[in-house]
Amino acid sequence: MTDSSSTVRRNASRVRWQQTTTAILCGTTLVTIPILGNAQETGEGSDDNEGYRLAPIIVNAQAYADDDANSIVAQELWVGGKVATSILDTPASVSVITEKEIEQRNASTTEEVLQYTPGVLTDYYGTDDRNDYFKIRGFEATTYRDGLTLGSMRGVREEPYAFERVEVLRGANSTLFGPADPGGSVNFVSKRPRFERFGEGYLSYGSFDAKEAGVDVGDTLNADETVAYRFTGTIRDSDREYDHSKDNNGFLMGGLAWEPTEYTSASVIFDYLKRDDTPNSGGYPLDREYDRSDFFGEPGFNYHDVERTSLTGQLTHDFNNGLTLRGNLRYSDLTDDFGYVYITDSAARVGSVVDRDYFGTDNEAQELIGNAILQYDARFDQVDSSTLVGVEYRDASTEDSSFYGDATSIDIANPVFSGAPSSLNVYSSNKQDFTTESVFLTQNLSFYDRFIVTAGVRNDSMDVSSTNMAGVTDSDDFSETSLRGALTYRVTDEISTYVSMVESVAPPTIGIDPERGEQYEIGAKYSPFGTNALFSAAIYDLTRDDVTISVVQDNGVIERETVGESRVRGLDLEAKAELTDSFSVAGGYSYMESEVVRDSNADREGNEFTAAPKHTASLWGYYTLPSQDMSIGLGARYIGSYYFDVANTSKSSAATLFDAAFSYQLTQDADLAVNVSNLLDEQHVVGSSTADYYNPGREISAKVSYRW
């Protein structure tokens, strides 16, 4: 056991350590909400009547502290660290999916984690399972892990059991993170060592013969409790809902944390991800609705092998004079190979024989990314100031070869498989190198604990080179500056409003100007005292300029030109609340108007985006019976209709899907949970071109977990 002063020192140190990476860049001055015994620190400058001040700003002493394992409501935005920024004071539309919500819904993919988040559309490619597919506000989204971009690793399907929470930031954000897509960002926050003993293990079985086991354990390693470890792992052996499929994967993650003093901390995390599954069902013919179990690909050529290793290190030192230094570094290595056969149907087809093609990619990638950040906090009478300056460096390389060609046709009335293609037509082979050097500055000023002014600027110098299969090397360099500005007004200690302007710069392509995004947003947030709840609303106007499109030249050659412009305007509403100790609810609604403003093909101007429904809504409720040993959950997701193609000639049908959950406490430390997704087994087309792709069917899983 440790004495009380040691506990205070360790808790205060933990708070400092957890403010890592770009959590400090969220555009508001940083705060910490009082957390049990961490609320105050004994020592010089402490005040028994105020919460501990990490950075000058309003300290909401009545707010609930975040506990992602036991609450679906988050009041703080970590964006790569912990206990960093009050969501109420963040001038942006954000959502946080906590560990508890992920567990309630038994979300096993990023698509499932995000499918109850307003402004986000997931799974619009159906049984194409190579990646996690999602869009935010009609555009692609950039993914991060602990605040550092995943870059060339972004196509990998992440393991949700590895994360304490998943954060969604809607809208452009290059000033915070560098080159990014305009729709927004998804940040995965890794599970980290805790300075206490804990453990969890589980076994589960479900639809499609899905067998899974997992463990998450940790403790301190020395007598004075300055070193802690954590080990997390899962293994899965399963089929998918279509024939001749598999969905096998394994994940291991180990971490060490060292806190020699209350002012200095360091951590290192190693993780390994391996997937051995099938990438695609091959699609379904266009003439009618088929059973999801049907398979029209090729069993002998339907593979997806992924192997990724990452090593992350973080260091924080508080100089105890308002100045804090943070450093973050990560190296990742990835191999990602897949190949499959898919049908190429046509509405004009006569008979039951359908053409097929094959497609695949062999890919290798390495990435080194790191940053160093200085933060200085000061208070001048009624003005609080937080200044951040930092540098970031990223060096990434990829080698890939892609193959594509005709495959043997198949008779869908009597499928006979012909085996893998006898030879592969490699149409593209490239070796690419990306180097980015960045510098950024953010200034936050709080006046009279009510007005918060945020200003930020970032410059990214990017060098890109590519060598094709003929040995020809091409290169280009870019220097892009992005700006951010916002004004937040705290109407009361429970209500805040804001107006913001943010910019984005998409990762560039050789010879093409980077696509730029610009968003204007007005929003409001409400966190009532006495209730663990957060309500938010935002209206926005998001424009993407310099859109790259393919243009047919006079000589018949197709070249890519930067001539386009597109825009989305909309509304996002979200509510998350734990209304009682037994009942929680999460709901959201989004309205979105998308438009192609300029296009080389005038016929497409005025069209809507693909996979951009005007209306989406969701509601999830979870209730624990008075006996406290049984809980039930029920959710509904509504996805409005959207276009499949840029010409706006084919469209999906609107659909509502239901999910359910049941949990029973077997003993004080053991639980049984049963989850059903798509409860009514509703089937509809989510993507269509040369084939139809359906939404996932009903899946049932049962899990027994034990905690200590």
XYZ file of C-alpha atoms in Angstrom:
708
model
C 0.000 0.000 0.000
C 1.066 3.606 -0.625
C 0.550 6.532 1.662
C -1.821 9.393 0.786
C 0.913 11.788 -0.353
C 2.232 9.160 -2.760
C -1.272 8.678 -4.118
C -1.725 12.424 -4.660
C 1.660 12.647 -6.390
C 0.913 9.691 -8.636
C -2.589 10.918 -9.539
C -1.337 14.392 -10.382
C 1.448 12.885 -12.437
C -1.019 10.686 -14.261
C -3.119 13.705 -15.207
C -0.046 15.377 -16.723
C 1.058 12.245 -18.532
C -2.337 11.701 -20.102
C -2.341 15.068 -21.914
C -0.432 13.734 -24.890
C -0.041 14.485 -28.568
C -2.544 16.773 -30.220
C -5.037 16.744 -27.389
C -3.602 20.164 -26.675
C -4.357 21.271 -30.216
C -8.121 20.982 -30.024
C -8.456 24.749 -30.215
C -9.526 25.593 -26.703
C -7.451 26.188 -23.636
C -7.029 22.990 -21.698
C -8.863 22.077 -18.570
C -9.195 19.154 -16.291
C -12.468 18.330 -14.642
C -12.108 17.255 -10.996
C -11.848 13.489 -10.787
C -12.509 12.008 -7.395
C -9.274 12.397 -5.432
C -7.565 14.077 -8.402
C -9.692 17.181 -8.221
C -7.191 19.134 -6.148
C -3.486 18.996 -5.585
C -1.793 19.900 -2.361
C 1.140 22.219 -2.826
C 2.218 25.704 -3.689
C -0.463 27.699 -5.434
C -3.281 25.268 -4.729
C -6.662 26.502 -3.669
C -9.005 24.258 -1.724
C -11.974 26.035 -3.327
C -10.976 25.477 -6.971
C -10.303 22.483 -9.186
C -6.681 21.878 -10.116
C -5.854 24.205 -13.038
C -3.857 22.580 -15.808
C -4.323 25.598 -18.068
C -6.183 28.846 -17.487
C -9.851 28.452 -18.376
C -13.194 27.865 -16.737
C -13.115 24.861 -14.412
C -16.554 23.271 -14.279
C -16.415 21.744 -10.807
C -19.910 20.293 -11.111
C -19.295 18.333 -14.308
C -19.022 14.572 -14.238
C -15.583 13.090 -14.759
C -15.056 10.802 -17.722
C -15.050 7.086 -17.001
C -15.186 5.405 -20.394
C -15.504 1.915 -18.936
C -18.615 2.835 -16.946
C -20.364 5.664 -18.815
C -21.581 6.343 -22.354
C -21.309 10.116 -21.785
C -17.976 11.877 -22.299
C -17.429 15.431 -21.091
C -13.783 15.620 -22.147
C -12.039 15.363 -25.490
C -8.753 13.504 -25.397
C -7.757 13.409 -29.085
C -4.686 11.337 -28.384
C -4.343 11.719 -24.631
C -6.628 11.856 -21.621
C -8.317 14.538 -19.548
C -7.321 17.315 -21.908
C -10.142 19.507 -23.173
C -13.697 20.125 -22.081
C -16.082 19.204 -24.918
C -18.299 22.051 -23.746
C -15.489 24.502 -24.578
C -14.364 22.885 -27.836
C -15.510 25.014 -30.809
C -16.302 22.049 -33.039
C -18.918 19.358 -33.527
C -17.552 16.231 -31.827
C -18.772 12.818 -30.676
C -17.145 10.331 -28.341
C -17.994 6.623 -28.379
C -16.833 5.281 -25.025
C -15.677 1.799 -24.102
C -18.962 1.186 -22.306
C -21.059 2.052 -25.379
C -18.849 -0.129 -27.579
C -19.382 -2.978 -25.129
C -23.137 -2.421 -24.826
C -23.547 -2.718 -28.592
C -20.782 -5.348 -28.933
C -19.316 -3.377 -31.832
C -16.604 -5.502 -33.453
C -15.585 -3.210 -36.343
C -15.052 0.528 -36.738
C -18.133 0.642 -38.951
C -20.213 -0.773 -36.101
C -18.618 1.591 -33.575
C -19.546 4.623 -35.702
C -22.978 3.621 -37.001
C -24.860 5.471 -34.216
C -22.878 8.708 -34.704
C -24.663 11.652 -36.385
C -23.165 12.899 -39.633
C -21.464 9.552 -40.266
C -22.477 7.016 -42.930
C -20.937 3.547 -42.670
C -20.902 0.254 -44.540
C -21.967 1.615 -47.956
C -19.961 -1.129 -49.720
C -21.735 -4.008 -47.968
C -19.800 -7.266 -48.229
C -16.647 -5.544 -49.477
C -14.743 -6.228 -46.265
C -11.229 -5.052 -47.194
C -11.522 -1.813 -45.205
C -13.738 0.028 -42.755
C -15.817 2.318 -44.942
C -17.295 5.514 -43.529
C -17.900 9.095 -44.555
C -18.401 12.198 -42.428
C -20.601 14.989 -43.758
C -20.526 13.449 -47.231
C -16.730 13.377 -47.565
C -13.973 10.922 -46.786
C -12.571 11.028 -43.258
C -8.977 10.850 -42.040
C -8.077 8.373 -39.301
C -5.686 8.837 -36.380
C -4.418 6.758 -33.534
C -3.609 8.608 -30.331
C -3.571 11.865 -32.287
C -0.992 10.773 -34.892
C -2.216 10.195 -38.443
C -2.369 6.610 -39.616
C -1.319 7.765 -43.097
C -0.636 4.763 -45.317
C -1.972 2.513 -42.528
C -5.495 3.965 -42.760
C -6.898 1.153 -44.918
C -6.443 -1.440 -42.169
C -9.505 -2.570 -40.235
C -8.749 -1.589 -36.648
C -9.512 -3.758 -33.605
C -12.067 -1.951 -31.340
C -11.034 -3.978 -28.254
C -7.713 -2.093 -28.359
C -9.327 1.265 -27.607
C -10.664 3.076 -24.568
C -12.734 5.349 -26.777
C -13.202 6.506 -30.370
C -13.490 10.240 -31.023
C -15.144 11.821 -34.047
C -14.394 15.401 -35.050
C -16.715 16.574 -37.814
C -15.383 19.006 -40.403
C -12.038 20.102 -41.811
C -9.076 20.171 -39.402
C -5.674 20.454 -41.110
C -4.596 23.188 -38.681
C -4.825 20.594 -35.922
C -3.438 17.520 -37.616
C -1.946 18.394 -41.001
C -3.052 16.997 -44.384
C -6.561 15.591 -43.952
C -9.784 14.952 -45.810
C -12.474 17.649 -45.409
C -15.181 15.470 -43.872
C -13.522 15.158 -40.501
C -11.424 12.862 -38.351
C -11.745 9.634 -36.401
C -9.240 9.226 -33.574
C -8.692 5.861 -31.880
C -7.511 6.227 -28.280
C -5.440 3.214 -27.223
C -5.829 1.432 -23.910
C -2.909 2.460 -21.717
C -1.320 1.155 -18.519
C -3.102 2.117 -15.317
C -1.448 2.330 -11.896
C -3.729 -0.266 -10.364
C -4.357 -3.973 -10.639
C -7.182 -4.991 -12.989
C -8.117 -7.734 -15.392
C -10.778 -8.981 -17.806
C -11.178 -12.109 -19.904
C -13.985 -13.185 -22.215
C -15.150 -15.979 -24.501
C -17.797 -15.533 -27.190
C -19.630 -17.507 -29.848
C -21.957 -16.264 -32.540
C -23.381 -16.407 -36.031
C -21.300 -17.919 -38.833
C -19.476 -20.131 -36.336
C -17.709 -17.104 -34.841
C -15.432 -18.047 -31.936
C -13.517 -15.347 -30.065
C -11.465 -14.918 -26.903
C -9.887 -11.850 -25.335
C -7.922 -10.664 -22.320
C -7.039 -7.247 -20.876
C -4.836 -7.164 -17.749
C -2.557 -4.708 -15.977
C -0.800 -3.825 -12.714
C 2.116 -1.929 -11.243
C 5.572 -3.518 -11.410
C 7.501 -2.022 -8.485
C 6.980 -1.191 -4.809
C 6.751 2.582 -5.187
C 4.252 2.193 -8.062
C 6.141 4.285 -10.611
C 6.060 1.606 -13.332
C 2.901 -0.013 -14.701
C 2.083 -2.413 -17.513
C -0.925 -3.454 -19.563
C -1.488 -6.384 -21.914
C -4.450 -6.634 -24.289
C -5.149 -9.397 -26.780
C -7.891 -10.989 -28.865
C -8.136 -13.946 -31.224
C -11.029 -14.759 -33.574
C -11.913 -17.714 -35.809
C -15.030 -17.197 -37.889
C -16.741 -17.353 -41.270
C -18.598 -14.503 -42.909
C -22.244 -14.513 -43.960
C -21.474 -15.632 -47.535
C -20.210 -19.078 -48.547
C -16.495 -19.889 -48.961
C -15.483 -17.153 -46.539
C -13.476 -16.635 -43.370
C -12.922 -13.844 -40.858
C -9.915 -14.779 -38.739
C -7.758 -12.283 -36.884
C -5.515 -11.806 -33.896
C -4.345 -8.742 -32.005
C -1.729 -8.254 -29.271
C -0.815 -5.012 -27.485
C 1.559 -4.449 -24.586
C 2.373 -1.194 -22.849
C 4.686 0.142 -20.144
C 4.337 3.464 -18.319
C 6.964 5.121 -16.133
C 6.273 8.060 -13.788
C 9.432 8.753 -11.764
C 8.095 12.104 -10.522
C 4.855 14.002 -10.614
C 6.306 16.167 -13.407
C 7.793 13.549 -15.741
C 6.241 10.533 -17.424
C 7.016 8.227 -20.328
C 5.277 5.326 -22.011
C 5.886 2.810 -24.763
C 3.258 0.677 -26.508
C 3.859 -2.239 -28.869
C 1.017 -3.747 -30.899
C 0.670 -6.451 -33.523
C -2.358 -7.022 -35.779
C -2.861 -9.974 -38.124
C -5.891 -10.676 -40.304
C -6.544 -13.740 -42.431
C -9.913 -13.324 -44.067
C -11.779 -12.951 -47.351
C -12.153 -9.504 -48.925
C -15.367 -9.737 -50.933
C -18.434 -11.815 -51.722
C -18.052 -11.041 -55.423
C -21.264 -9.024 -55.455
C -24.780 -10.066 -56.430
C -26.506 -9.912 -59.853
C -28.669 -6.894 -60.648
C -31.837 -8.690 -61.791
C -33.313 -9.526 -58.388
C -32.602 -9.900 -54.680
C -30.381 -12.852 -53.790
C -29.663 -14.643 -50.549
C -26.702 -13.189 -48.659
C -25.101 -16.607 -48.408
C -24.741 -16.853 -52.205
C -21.203 -16.571 -53.500
C -20.348 -15.702 -57.102
C -16.651 -15.048 -56.669
C -13.961 -17.712 -56.763
C -13.128 -19.813 -53.665
C -9.607 -20.475 -54.955
C -8.913 -16.762 -55.387
C -10.452 -14.900 -52.498
C -7.842 -13.959 -49.899
C -6.907 -11.019 -47.689
C -3.770 -11.130 -45.565
C -2.842 -8.218 -43.289
C 0.069 -7.970 -40.875
C 0.940 -4.752 -39.045
C 3.418 -3.973 -36.289
C 3.627 -0.635 -34.471
C 5.809 0.794 -31.729
C 4.799 4.059 -30.031
C 6.658 6.149 -27.482
C 5.512 9.224 -25.555
C 7.285 11.579 -23.161
C 5.940 14.466 -21.074
C 7.759 16.854 -18.760
C 6.139 19.672 -16.800
C 8.669 22.344 -15.823
C 6.283 23.518 -13.066
C 6.398 27.126 -14.295
C 3.614 27.066 -16.879
C 5.795 25.383 -19.490
C 5.220 21.777 -20.594
C 7.114 19.733 -23.194
C 5.613 16.740 -24.981
C 7.087 14.363 -27.504
C 5.475 11.526 -29.445
C 6.971 9.021 -31.866
C 5.560 6.007 -33.718
C 6.951 3.523 -36.231
C 4.693 1.136 -38.167
C 5.295 -1.623 -40.678
C 2.489 -3.115 -42.797
C 1.880 -5.783 -45.429
C -1.603 -5.877 -46.972
C -2.316 -8.325 -49.814
C -5.681 -9.251 -51.312
C -7.222 -10.762 -54.428
C -10.754 -11.684 -55.456
C -13.087 -12.310 -58.390
C -16.273 -10.268 -58.766
C -19.191 -10.270 -61.163
C -19.674 -7.517 -63.773
C -23.381 -7.628 -64.459
C -25.484 -5.395 -66.688
C -29.151 -4.503 -66.751
C -29.128 -5.507 -70.434
C -27.925 -9.046 -69.703
C -29.916 -11.884 -71.264
C -29.665 -15.369 -69.778
C -28.037 -16.557 -66.573
C -24.354 -16.305 -67.520
C -22.623 -13.305 -65.917
C -19.171 -11.945 -66.734
C -16.534 -11.681 -64.033
C -13.247 -9.855 -63.473
C -10.440 -10.345 -60.991
C -8.727 -7.645 -58.957
C -6.055 -7.483 -56.286
C -3.159 -5.589 -54.735
C 0.086 -6.497 -52.999
C 1.131 -3.681 -50.685
C 3.954 -2.933 -48.254
C 4.236 0.240 -46.190
C 6.457 1.740 -43.518
C 5.831 4.922 -41.607
C 7.725 6.992 -39.046
C 5.896 9.941 -37.507
C 6.689 12.113 -34.504
C 6.186 15.542 -33.009
C 7.475 17.822 -30.276
C 5.163 20.353 -28.636
C 5.746 23.184 -26.189
C 2.808 24.577 -24.249
C 2.953 27.705 -22.104
C 0.059 28.698 -19.828
C -0.268 32.011 -18.041
C -2.899 34.116 -16.307
C -3.130 37.905 -16.496
C -5.842 39.208 -14.175
C -9.073 38.195 -15.967
C -7.337 36.854 -19.067
C -6.121 33.254 -19.382
C -3.616 32.401 -22.092
C -2.428 29.103 -23.534
C 0.154 29.117 -26.303
C 1.290 26.081 -28.219
C 4.070 25.738 -30.729
C 5.204 22.495 -32.263
C 6.943 20.680 -35.068
C 6.030 17.387 -36.693
C 7.848 15.056 -39.060
C 6.465 12.175 -41.120
C 8.375 9.835 -43.411
C 6.293 7.172 -45.153
C 6.934 4.811 -48.034
C 4.762 2.324 -49.910
C 5.379 -0.324 -52.533
C 2.346 -1.718 -54.292
C 1.427 -3.652 -57.391
C -2.140 -3.993 -58.628
C -3.525 -6.572 -61.001
C -6.783 -6.628 -62.930
C -8.260 -8.636 -65.797
C -11.005 -10.815 -67.193
C -12.027 -13.912 -65.267
C -14.116 -16.869 -66.352
C -17.849 -16.160 -66.547
C -20.239 -17.915 -64.170
C -23.722 -19.325 -64.589
C -25.660 -17.923 -61.629
C -28.388 -20.533 -62.144
C -25.840 -23.338 -61.710
C -22.576 -21.906 -60.332
C -19.465 -23.887 -61.190
C -16.163 -22.504 -59.931
C -13.165 -22.539 -62.260
C -10.284 -21.771 -59.895
C -7.829 -18.907 -59.679
C -6.810 -17.018 -62.832
C -4.010 -18.823 -64.688
C -2.031 -15.582 -64.930
C -2.317 -12.104 -63.491
C -2.214 -8.903 -65.505
C -0.228 -6.382 -63.458
C -1.413 -2.998 -64.666
C 0.211 -0.801 -62.014
C 3.326 -0.993 -59.868
C 4.595 1.926 -57.841
C 7.051 2.803 -55.147
C 6.090 6.024 -53.396
C 7.806 8.100 -50.750
C 6.127 10.820 -48.689
C 7.920 13.264 -46.435
C 6.135 15.965 -44.458
C 7.719 18.627 -42.271
C 5.265 20.729 -40.305
C 5.241 23.649 -37.912
C 2.162 24.868 -36.068
C 1.074 27.534 -33.626
C -2.134 27.796 -31.615
C -3.103 30.680 -29.347
C -6.034 30.521 -26.940
C -7.284 33.434 -24.853
C -10.068 33.273 -22.293
C -11.596 36.573 -21.129
C -13.462 36.814 -17.836
C -14.156 33.053 -17.845
C -16.782 33.551 -20.571
C -15.223 34.346 -23.952
C -12.648 32.034 -25.524
C -10.798 33.176 -28.634
C -8.914 30.565 -30.632
C -6.507 31.159 -33.510
C -4.259 28.642 -35.207
C -1.928 28.370 -38.186
C -0.025 25.416 -39.590
C 2.325 24.953 -42.517
C 2.989 21.535 -44.053
C 5.891 21.125 -46.454
C 5.371 17.908 -48.385
C 7.674 16.061 -50.762
C 6.220 13.232 -52.852
C 8.050 10.929 -55.255
C 6.833 7.931 -57.237
C 8.568 5.322 -59.385
C 6.325 3.336 -61.757
C 6.702 -0.170 -63.210
C 8.725 1.193 -66.135
C 11.297 2.627 -63.733
C 10.301 6.239 -64.397
C 10.483 8.476 -61.328
C 8.361 11.570 -60.872
C 8.285 13.919 -57.912
C 6.606 17.049 -56.640
C 6.684 19.258 -53.570
C 4.006 21.307 -51.876
C 3.860 23.928 -49.163
C 0.371 24.387 -47.786
C -0.790 26.670 -44.987
C -4.071 26.176 -43.162
C -5.816 28.510 -40.726
C -8.306 28.100 -37.925
C -10.282 30.625 -35.935
C -13.103 30.365 -33.413
C -14.994 32.276 -30.753
C -16.679 30.426 -27.892
C -19.105 32.097 -25.487
C -20.060 30.429 -22.229
C -23.651 31.589 -21.784
C -23.733 29.861 -18.408
C -21.588 27.206 -16.764
C -23.910 24.678 -18.435
C -24.294 26.183 -21.932
C -21.730 27.208 -24.512
C -22.045 28.537 -28.049
C -19.409 28.945 -30.723
C -18.690 30.075 -34.255
C -15.705 28.710 -36.144
C -13.863 28.668 -39.455
C -11.472 25.811 -40.241
C -9.518 24.722 -43.309
C -8.246 21.402 -44.601
C -5.637 20.330 -47.132
C -5.941 16.798 -48.508
C -2.848 14.601 -48.961
C -1.443 15.591 -52.373
C -0.953 13.756 -55.661
C 1.964 14.402 -57.971
C 1.115 17.055 -60.559
C -2.225 17.938 -58.968
C -2.953 20.812 -56.610
C -4.057 19.487 -53.206
C -7.780 19.583 -52.596
C -8.652 22.226 -50.037
C -11.645 22.373 -47.742
C -13.185 25.257 -45.854
C -15.908 25.021 -43.236
C -17.986 27.591 -41.388
C -19.900 26.296 -38.380
C -22.169 27.613 -35.653
C -22.962 25.388 -32.701
C -24.247 25.095 -29.153
C -23.716 22.575 -26.337
C -25.545 21.931 -23.104
C -24.276 19.934 -20.132
C -26.839 20.220 -17.311
C -25.674 20.116 -13.710
C -26.985 17.184 -11.753
C -27.273 14.951 -14.823
C -24.553 13.085 -16.656
C -25.570 14.313 -20.092
C -24.362 16.275 -23.090
C -26.518 17.776 -25.838
C -25.101 19.418 -28.959
C -26.263 21.062 -32.171
C -24.318 22.420 -35.137
C -25.096 23.905 -38.546
C -22.337 24.089 -41.120
C -21.305 25.027 -44.646
C -18.443 22.870 -45.932
C -16.838 23.490 -49.335
C -14.141 21.470 -51.093
C -12.218 23.279 -53.829
C -9.673 22.076 -56.384
C -11.511 18.781 -56.709
C -9.581 16.408 -58.966
C -11.631 14.811 -61.759
C -10.882 12.781 -64.884
C -11.164 14.737 -68.142
C -11.055 13.351 -71.696
C -8.633 15.446 -73.782
C -9.036 16.257 -77.488
C -6.653 13.434 -78.396
C -8.785 10.937 -76.492
C -6.377 10.570 -73.565
C -7.932 10.705 -70.115
C -6.064 13.010 -67.734
C -6.803 14.197 -64.221
C -7.431 17.905 -63.835
C -8.121 20.164 -60.888
C -11.271 21.999 -61.888
C -14.039 20.959 -59.528
C -15.863 22.308 -56.509
C -18.393 20.641 -54.220
C -20.322 21.761 -51.162
C -22.294 20.321 -48.254
C -24.597 22.216 -45.936
C -26.311 20.620 -43.016
C -27.340 20.156 -39.414
C -26.090 17.700 -36.791
C -27.882 17.011 -33.498
C -26.738 14.662 -30.750
C -27.822 13.743 -27.237
C -26.163 11.381 -24.800
C -27.495 11.055 -21.287
C -27.510 8.751 -18.300
C -30.922 9.768 -17.078
C -30.774 7.514 -14.032
C -28.315 4.990 -12.624
C -30.250 2.363 -14.573
C -31.162 4.031 -17.878
C -28.985 5.626 -20.558
C -29.849 6.884 -24.007
C -27.898 8.081 -27.043
C -29.545 9.682 -30.055
C -28.597 11.662 -33.120
C -29.995 13.215 -36.282
C -28.327 14.685 -39.369
C -29.664 16.643 -42.308
C -27.315 17.132 -45.239
C -27.629 18.919 -48.592
C -24.793 18.004 -50.963
C -24.131 19.586 -54.340
C -21.563 19.377 -57.134
C -20.950 23.078 -57.784
C -18.458 22.826 -60.679
C -17.566 19.883 -62.878
C -15.959 19.428 -66.292
C -19.180 17.662 -67.269
C -21.869 20.313 -66.989
C -24.531 17.597 -66.768
C -23.219 16.661 -63.334
C -23.339 20.181 -61.917
C -26.074 20.417 -59.327
C -26.034 16.684 -58.654
C -25.842 15.220 -55.179
C -22.845 13.253 -53.898
C -22.788 9.486 -53.943
C -23.484 7.801 -50.596
C -24.716 11.056 -49.028
C -28.259 10.661 -47.635
C -30.192 13.800 -46.748
C -31.542 12.305 -43.525
C -30.014 9.911 -41.012
C -31.107 9.262 -37.436
C -30.343 6.845 -34.624
C -31.454 6.056 -31.080
C -29.939 3.619 -28.578
C -31.359 2.927 -25.120
C -30.031 0.680 -22.367
C -31.949 -0.187 -19.189
C -30.880 -2.147 -16.096
C -33.747 -3.769 -14.235
C -34.289 -2.942 -10.542
C -32.819 -6.318 -9.580
C -29.506 -4.957 -10.957
C -28.579 -8.340 -12.435
C -30.289 -7.984 -15.818
C -30.076 -5.323 -18.547
C -31.693 -4.868 -21.946
C -30.797 -2.597 -24.843
C -32.607 -1.606 -28.015
C -31.463 0.583 -30.883
C -32.786 1.871 -34.196
C -30.857 3.274 -37.162
C -32.497 5.157 -40.030
C -30.565 5.767 -43.258
C -32.266 7.878 -45.909
C -31.957 7.121 -49.610
C -28.819 8.169 -51.484
C -27.401 7.955 -55.000
C -25.080 5.166 -56.078
C -23.477 7.018 -59.005
C -22.197 10.524 -59.801
C -24.732 10.840 -62.628
C -27.556 10.430 -60.057
C -29.316 7.765 -62.115
C -29.688 5.018 -59.504
C -30.640 5.350 -55.873
C -30.931 3.289 -52.704
C -34.092 2.850 -50.668
C -34.432 4.353 -47.217
C -34.123 1.764 -44.468
C -34.535 1.369 -40.719
C -32.598 -1.294 -38.856
C -32.936 -2.459 -35.242
C -30.346 -3.817 -32.823
C -30.846 -5.447 -29.422
C -28.810 -6.418 -26.385
C -29.323 -8.491 -23.252
C -26.974 -8.833 -20.280
C -27.225 -11.013 -17.192
C -24.923 -10.907 -14.153
C -23.953 -14.515 -13.461
C -21.894 -13.665 -10.379
C -20.457 -10.504 -8.891
C -17.573 -10.631 -11.375
C -19.016 -12.587 -14.320
C -21.546 -11.541 -16.961
C -23.361 -13.066 -19.900
C -24.167 -10.732 -22.815
C -26.221 -11.520 -25.913
C -26.286 -9.061 -28.821
C -28.308 -9.077 -32.021
C -27.554 -6.692 -34.879
C -30.127 -6.123 -37.628
C -32.714 -7.790 -35.422
C -35.359 -8.155 -38.170
C -32.820 -9.289 -40.798
C -33.784 -6.400 -43.079
C -32.058 -6.605 -46.486
C -31.462 -3.775 -48.939
C -28.889 -2.654 -51.498
C -26.280 -0.294 -50.064
C -24.037 -0.097 -53.142
C -24.594 -0.827 -56.814
C -22.602 -0.550 -60.041
C -21.728 -3.716 -61.986
C -23.165 -5.685 -59.068
C -25.358 -5.154 -56.034
C -24.026 -5.199 -52.461
C -26.318 -5.696 -49.466
C -26.222 -4.464 -45.893
C -25.046 -7.016 -43.295
C -27.700 -9.510 -42.213
C -28.761 -10.502 -38.725
C -25.906 -11.554 -36.451
C -26.236 -13.021 -32.958
C -23.411 -13.338 -30.446
C -23.156 -14.551 -26.863
C -20.259 -13.543 -24.634
C -19.235 -14.592 -21.127
C -16.807 -12.195 -19.455
C -15.047 -12.250 -16.100
C -13.445 -9.239 -14.378
C -11.127 -9.004 -11.403
